[in-house]
Coordinates of C-alpha atoms in Angstrom, one line a residue:
G9 CA -59.7 -25.7 -105.4
G10 CA -60.9 -25.3 -101.9
D11 CA -62.3 -28.7 -101.4
Y12 CA -60.3 -31.5 -99.5
Y13 CA -60.8 -35.3 -99.0
D14 CA -58.4 -37.7 -97.5
F15 CA -57.9 -41.1 -96.1
F16 CA -55.0 -41.9 -93.7
P17 CA -54.2 -44.8 -91.1
L18 CA -53.8 -43.7 -87.5
D19 CA -52.7 -47.4 -86.5
R20 CA -53.4 -51.0 -87.5
E21 CA -57.0 -50.8 -86.8
R22 CA -58.2 -47.2 -87.3
L23 CA -58.6 -45.2 -90.5
A24 CA -59.1 -41.5 -90.5
M25 CA -61.4 -39.9 -93.2
V26 CA -62.0 -36.2 -93.9
V27 CA -64.0 -34.2 -96.3
A28 CA -63.6 -30.3 -95.9
D29 CA -64.5 -27.1 -97.7
V30 CA -62.9 -23.6 -97.4
S31 CA -64.8 -20.4 -97.8
G32 CA -63.6 -18.3 -100.7
K33 CA -61.9 -19.6 -104.0
G34 CA -58.8 -19.2 -105.9
V35 CA -55.3 -19.3 -104.7
Q36 CA -55.8 -18.2 -101.1
G37 CA -58.6 -20.6 -100.6
A38 CA -56.3 -23.4 -101.8
M39 CA -53.5 -22.4 -99.6
V40 CA -55.7 -22.3 -96.5
M41 CA -56.8 -25.8 -97.4
A42 CA -53.3 -27.1 -98.1
Q43 CA -52.5 -25.7 -94.5
T44 CA -55.5 -27.4 -93.0
R45 CA -54.6 -30.7 -94.5
T46 CA -51.0 -30.6 -93.3
V47 CA -52.1 -29.7 -89.7
M48 CA -54.8 -32.5 -89.5
R49 CA -52.3 -35.2 -90.9
M50 CA -49.7 -34.0 -88.3
L51 CA -52.0 -33.9 -85.4
A52 CA -54.5 -36.8 -86.0
P53 CA -52.1 -39.7 -85.0
E54 CA -51.1 -38.0 -81.8
A55 CA -54.6 -36.5 -80.8
G56 CA -56.1 -40.0 -81.0
S57 CA -59.8 -39.0 -81.2
A58 CA -61.9 -37.2 -83.9
S59 CA -62.8 -34.4 -81.5
E60 CA -59.5 -33.8 -80.3
T61 CA -58.0 -33.6 -83.9
L62 CA -60.4 -31.0 -84.8
M63 CA -59.9 -29.0 -81.7
R64 CA -56.1 -28.9 -82.1
T65 CA -56.5 -28.1 -85.8
N66 CA -58.8 -25.3 -85.1
Y67 CA -56.3 -23.9 -82.4
L68 CA -53.8 -23.5 -84.9
I69 CA -56.0 -22.5 -88.1
A70 CA -57.9 -20.0 -86.3
R71 CA -54.6 -18.1 -85.4
E72 CA -53.4 -18.0 -89.0
I73 CA -56.6 -17.7 -91.2
K74 CA -57.5 -14.5 -92.8
R75 CA -60.5 -12.6 -91.0
G76 CA -63.7 -13.8 -92.6
M77 CA -62.5 -16.9 -94.1
F78 CA -63.4 -20.5 -92.5
V79 CA -63.2 -24.2 -93.1
T80 CA -65.9 -26.6 -92.7
A81 CA -65.0 -30.2 -92.2
M82 CA -66.4 -33.8 -91.5
F83 CA -64.0 -35.8 -89.7
S84 CA -64.4 -39.4 -88.9
I85 CA -62.4 -42.3 -87.6
L86 CA -63.3 -45.9 -88.6
N87 CA -62.4 -48.9 -86.6
V88 CA -62.0 -51.4 -89.5
K89 CA -62.3 -54.4 -87.1
T90 CA -65.2 -53.5 -85.0
R91 CA -66.8 -51.3 -87.7
E92 CA -67.4 -48.4 -85.3
L93 CA -67.4 -45.0 -86.8
V94 CA -66.7 -41.9 -84.7
T95 CA -67.6 -38.7 -86.4
C96 CA -67.2 -35.0 -85.8
S97 CA -68.4 -32.0 -87.9
A98 CA -66.9 -28.5 -88.0
G99 CA -70.0 -27.0 -89.5
H100 CA -70.1 -29.3 -92.4
N101 CA -72.9 -31.1 -94.4
P102 CA -74.1 -34.2 -92.7
M103 CA -72.8 -37.7 -93.5
V104 CA -75.5 -39.8 -95.2
V105 CA -75.4 -43.4 -94.1
F106 CA -77.5 -45.9 -95.9
R107 CA -78.7 -49.0 -93.7
E108 CA -78.9 -52.2 -95.6
R109 CA -81.0 -53.8 -92.9
T110 CA -83.8 -51.0 -93.3
G111 CA -83.3 -50.0 -96.7
Q112 CA -83.3 -46.2 -95.3
C113 CA -80.8 -43.3 -95.2
E114 CA -79.7 -41.8 -91.8
L115 CA -78.0 -38.4 -91.4
V116 CA -74.9 -38.2 -89.1
N117 CA -74.9 -34.5 -88.2
P118 CA -72.9 -33.8 -85.0
N119 CA -72.9 -30.2 -83.6
G120 CA -69.9 -27.9 -84.4
I121 CA -69.0 -24.6 -86.0
A122 CA -66.4 -24.2 -88.7
L123 CA -62.7 -24.1 -88.2
G124 CA -61.4 -20.4 -87.8
F125 CA -64.4 -18.9 -86.4
D126 CA -63.3 -19.2 -82.9
K127 CA -59.8 -19.6 -81.3
G128 CA -60.9 -22.3 -78.9
P129 CA -63.5 -22.0 -76.1
V130 CA -66.7 -21.7 -78.1
F131 CA -65.3 -24.2 -80.8
D132 CA -64.4 -26.7 -78.1
R133 CA -67.5 -26.4 -76.2
T134 CA -69.8 -26.7 -79.3
L135 CA -68.2 -29.8 -80.8
Q136 CA -69.8 -33.1 -80.7
E137 CA -68.7 -36.7 -81.4
V138 CA -71.3 -39.2 -82.8
V139 CA -70.7 -42.9 -82.8
T140 CA -72.3 -45.0 -85.5
Q141 CA -72.2 -48.8 -85.6
L142 CA -71.9 -50.1 -89.0
E143 CA -73.2 -53.4 -90.5
T144 CA -72.6 -55.5 -93.6
G145 CA -74.1 -53.6 -96.5
D146 CA -74.2 -50.2 -95.0
R147 CA -72.7 -47.2 -97.0
A148 CA -71.4 -44.0 -95.8
V149 CA -71.2 -40.8 -98.0
M150 CA -69.3 -37.7 -97.2
Y151 CA -69.6 -34.7 -99.5
T152 CA -69.3 -31.0 -100.0
D153 CA -72.1 -28.5 -100.7
G154 CA -71.3 -28.3 -104.1
V155 CA -73.2 -31.7 -104.7
V156 CA -76.5 -30.5 -103.2
E157 CA -76.2 -27.0 -104.5
A158 CA -75.5 -27.9 -108.2
M159 CA -77.6 -25.5 -110.2
S160 CA -79.7 -26.3 -113.3
E161 CA -80.3 -23.9 -116.2
R162 CA -83.6 -23.1 -114.5
H163 CA -81.7 -22.0 -111.3
E164 CA -83.0 -25.1 -109.5
E165 CA -80.7 -26.8 -106.9
Y166 CA -80.0 -30.5 -107.1
G167 CA -81.3 -30.5 -103.5
D168 CA -80.9 -32.7 -100.4
D169 CA -84.1 -34.8 -101.0
R170 CA -82.9 -35.8 -104.4
F171 CA -79.3 -36.6 -103.1
Y172 CA -80.7 -38.9 -100.4
K173 CA -83.0 -40.8 -102.8
F174 CA -80.0 -41.2 -105.1
V175 CA -78.0 -42.8 -102.1
Q176 CA -80.7 -45.1 -101.3
E177 CA -81.5 -46.2 -104.7
H178 CA -77.7 -46.7 -105.7
S179 CA -76.0 -47.8 -102.5
R180 CA -75.4 -51.4 -103.4
M181 CA -73.2 -50.3 -106.4
R182 CA -69.4 -50.7 -106.2
S183 CA -68.2 -47.4 -104.7
K184 CA -66.3 -46.3 -107.9
D185 CA -69.4 -46.9 -109.9
F186 CA -71.5 -45.1 -107.3
V187 CA -69.6 -42.0 -107.5
Y188 CA -69.4 -42.0 -111.3
A189 CA -73.3 -42.5 -111.4
L190 CA -73.6 -39.6 -109.1
V191 CA -71.4 -37.3 -111.2
R192 CA -73.4 -38.3 -114.3
D193 CA -76.7 -37.5 -112.4
L194 CA -75.3 -34.0 -111.4
D195 CA -74.3 -33.3 -114.9
E196 CA -77.7 -34.1 -116.1
H197 CA -79.4 -32.0 -113.7
K198 CA -76.9 -29.2 -114.4
G199 CA -77.3 -29.3 -118.2
R200 CA -75.5 -26.4 -119.9
A201 CA -75.3 -24.3 -116.6
E202 CA -72.0 -23.6 -115.4
Q203 CA -70.5 -25.4 -112.4
H204 CA -70.5 -22.8 -109.6
D205 CA -68.6 -24.7 -106.9
D206 CA -66.4 -27.5 -106.3
I207 CA -67.8 -31.1 -106.1
T208 CA -66.3 -33.7 -103.7
I209 CA -67.8 -37.1 -102.9
S210 CA -66.2 -39.8 -100.7
T211 CA -67.7 -43.0 -99.9
F212 CA -67.3 -46.6 -98.8
R213 CA -69.5 -49.6 -98.3
V214 CA -69.1 -52.4 -95.7
V215 CA -68.8 -55.8 -97.4

């Protein structure tokens, strides 16, 4: 498939997390995503920051990717000691952060364009880092558009609002159970309709 999710340590305190989606499907899309994964894992420890990782990744991917193809990505670095989350987006769906203190969801949606559109200047200039201070009980959810665009038999999308409401109402579950419950809800919405896109969900909760 063309979706990618990953967790890998940068050092003793920082954990890199990424969710990405490639345009196009089939073998070609899978090969592009495999290349993106390899480049990100190679560059992230040396780059040191979320923005620098995406800029260096784009520099290489944009020179290799077939014209018309691109990769959207949400790349975050979590300091597990301070609970500071630094996030960059290459044109990807926003991260949803449920706040235990307020009981509300916040969207982390930094500026940025997809990997592969531009070989450097525009991509670098557009990219933005957002710092989120997490607290006990907060949950972060990263996902691909296959979640919110899941289509029912009546050609109705699952939608952003229903997704945000699900996160709000189920945030206190264990992460494994949260993912299973969301997949069940997507299946119920879809009914007998065919799944038209890959679905990827990546989440964690501060305890």
